[in-house]
Amino acid sequence: MISSFYIAWRYLAFNKVRSATLVACITLIAFLPMALQLLLDESQQLLQSRATSTPLLLGARGSALDLVMNSLYFDEQVPDVFTMQAAEDIMQSDLAYAIPLYVRFHARNSVIVGTTLDYFDFRGLQIAQGRMFAVLGEAVIGADVAEDYGLHPGDAIVSSPETLFDLAGVYPLKMAITGVLQRNHTSDDLAVFVDLKTAWVIEGLGHGHKDLTSTDDASVIMTRTEDSVTANAKLFQYTEVTEDNIDSFHFHGDLSAYPITAVLAVPDDVKSATLLRGRYLENPRYHIVRPKDVIAGLLENIFRIKSVIDSVIAIVGLATVMAIILVFALSVRLRQRELSTIFRLGCSRMTTVNLIVAEITLIVIASSIISAGLLYLVDANADTLVRQLVLR
Amino acid sequence: MIQIESLEFNYPQGEFRLSIPRMTVEHGEKVAVIGPSGSGKTTLLNLIAGISRPRQGSITVANQRISDYRDARRRNFRITEIGFVFQDFELLDYLNVIDNILHPYRITRALKLTRRVQHRAVELAEGLGIGNKLKRYSSELSQGEKQRAAICRALLPRPRLILADEATGNLDPRNKGRILDLLFDNVASSEATLLAVTHDHELLPRFDRVVDFLDYRNDAA
């Protein structure tokens, strides 16, 4: 049998293209469904663990899935914004404590999460290097952000402008990185965290500039009254918060009217949760969702789609196996002369069958090894792949 | 070495029929078989080698009545006792020269592939002038080199009978002489018997005996 394998190996090595094609076909058919299952299992685990650990989520009425995906996994689809007043209402209800989230802006390719320090306690996030943000314009970054961009405490990261040509739009803000979070293998590793007020500064709702009451430059003044001074667009606004200019940063109007995208509501107990949910059942502006239920619905759909994909893969796999059988059957016919030669040299029919079986076995072994290697890679990087491919 | 009695053979389909009342080849003889194309010379070699089986009559090789043997035994006898140099070399294109020479050892249990056999294969190849071509594939060889490789494969198991079917048919006159010299030398050194089919009448004087095939068969077709 060993000689059969040697001869089969020589045959396969000589017919490289044919052998490689067969190996590639079998590898794909074996690898695809298993890799898909691996990634789905990992997705399910990632989605469910995060969703299960988040009791309630308040958002503007609209897509519950968008709200959950944006608030828990920092998906780019931004739900409708609502005011900070909603978070204060929850706090005042004494049924839960509220963690506001404003997930809208980006720095490089990472999402900027505007929130409060409660978020870090709630998620159990620890600082690995440096310290937590303390003042306006400071940021802490997730482990993957630090690794991907080679950032450390003391470096800076600049928010991305929303639109390049909108002069009235969001200007970049250079933020000082004060800390790097410990890796916790969730979406938090991929985010840049700032205080809510910093997020509002990025949006332009808060800003810092020279004191208009004492400026000598008349060209920046549009109107001046006894009570107020209005500047024109020539007024230079700071794009970085520093020790020197931090006092000049200010917000106009009532902060409770400032925008957020979600509120993480952490009820005191089950009863409080039920009461809180009841209060928002008929609310025309807000809805409160249990992320666990939303993700369960999503997973149900994913697995329904997966079963369809499985069926397609099974059909394609069957077709491939039949094609491979056909290839071997035709190959036996094409190799009649060779088979006749080895028969004349003294090869029995059983040995001829052994040779063909050895060829098939080698191809299957090669495919299995490659599939196993690929699956090992997928398994080792499942967490990253899922976050890059599924939870983007 | 070879005794044929009342041999009758025909293919299942087709009108060709071979009939040889009696034929004998002595041990150590170098016999040339001549005859027109289609007269059944190759069929005769296949029958003697046990590749085909006669419908009637008997074939005895080295005192073994192989015509009565079952397929497996006939095959084993062929592998160990008979070296066959095929008309068109029958080298496998996906094997290099040394693997082609050793191929019979890898496809049968009757022959054991040992280091000694591998060493002898290299020696034989060197003796036949293809020692430097052992790693080449058959497509990289000249006709003469292919024929040498085929002869080397046939001689390696030290067969008692060598059957050569147009062993020099594809070669130029210079190579014909060389190949025949090599074949005769090896046959002599291994005290084997040679039965060679040829169309080349210039080579006939070098054989001990020439059998004109028309004397031996009654073609009824």
Short mmCIF file of C-alpha atoms in Angstrom, two decimals, chain A residues 1 3-4 6-7 10-11 14-15 335 337-338 340-349 351 354-355 359, chain B residues 42 46 51 71 75 78-79 84 86 88 90-96 99 103-108 137 153:
data_model
loop_
_atom_site.label_atom_id
_atom_site.label_comp_id
_atom_site.label_asym_id
_atom_site.label_seq_id
_atom_site.Cartn_x
_atom_site.Cartn_y
_atom_site.Cartn_z
CA MET A 1 0.00 0.00 0.00
CA SER A 3 4.15 1.87 -2.85
CA SER A 4 0.64 2.69 -4.06
CA TYR A 6 4.29 6.66 -3.59
CA ILE A 7 3.09 6.09 -7.15
CA ARG A 10 4.22 10.88 -8.19
CA TYR A 11 1.11 10.98 -10.38
CA PHE A 14 3.27 15.39 -12.07
CA ASN A 15 -0.30 16.58 -12.76
CA ARG A 335 -5.59 6.67 -18.44
CA ARG A 337 -3.18 3.26 -21.87
CA GLU A 338 -1.33 3.78 -18.62
CA SER A 340 -2.96 -1.19 -19.66
CA THR A 341 0.80 -0.66 -19.25
CA ILE A 342 0.82 -1.34 -15.55
CA PHE A 343 -1.43 -4.35 -16.13
CA ARG A 344 1.07 -5.71 -18.66
CA LEU A 345 3.87 -5.02 -16.19
CA GLY A 346 2.12 -7.29 -13.71
CA CYS A 347 -0.25 -5.08 -11.78
CA SER A 348 -3.44 -6.77 -10.57
CA ARG A 349 -6.86 -5.15 -10.79
CA THR A 351 -3.56 -2.92 -7.14
CA ASN A 354 -5.44 0.67 -4.73
CA LEU A 355 -3.59 3.21 -6.87
CA GLU A 359 -4.71 9.14 -5.19
CA THR B 42 2.92 -9.62 -30.72
CA ASN B 46 1.53 -11.83 -25.11
CA ILE B 51 -0.88 -11.52 -20.70
CA ASP B 71 -4.70 -15.14 -13.68
CA ARG B 75 0.84 -12.84 -13.52
CA ARG B 78 5.39 -13.34 -15.69
CA ILE B 79 6.69 -10.85 -13.16
CA PHE B 84 9.11 -7.99 -21.55
CA PHE B 86 7.40 -3.60 -25.23
CA ASP B 88 6.50 1.34 -27.65
CA GLU B 90 5.46 1.60 -22.17
CA LEU B 91 7.17 4.10 -19.87
CA LEU B 92 4.88 6.08 -17.58
CA ASP B 93 5.16 9.79 -18.24
CA TYR B 94 4.66 10.83 -14.59
CA LEU B 95 7.58 8.73 -13.35
CA ASN B 96 11.22 9.49 -13.86
CA ASP B 99 10.96 5.05 -10.89
CA HIS B 103 7.87 0.31 -11.18
CA PRO B 104 7.21 -3.47 -11.38
CA TYR B 105 8.57 -3.79 -7.85
CA ARG B 106 6.08 -1.22 -6.60
CA ILE B 107 2.96 -2.67 -8.17
CA THR B 108 3.41 -6.34 -7.30
CA TYR B 137 11.00 12.05 -17.16
CA ARG B 153 13.13 -2.43 -16.45
#
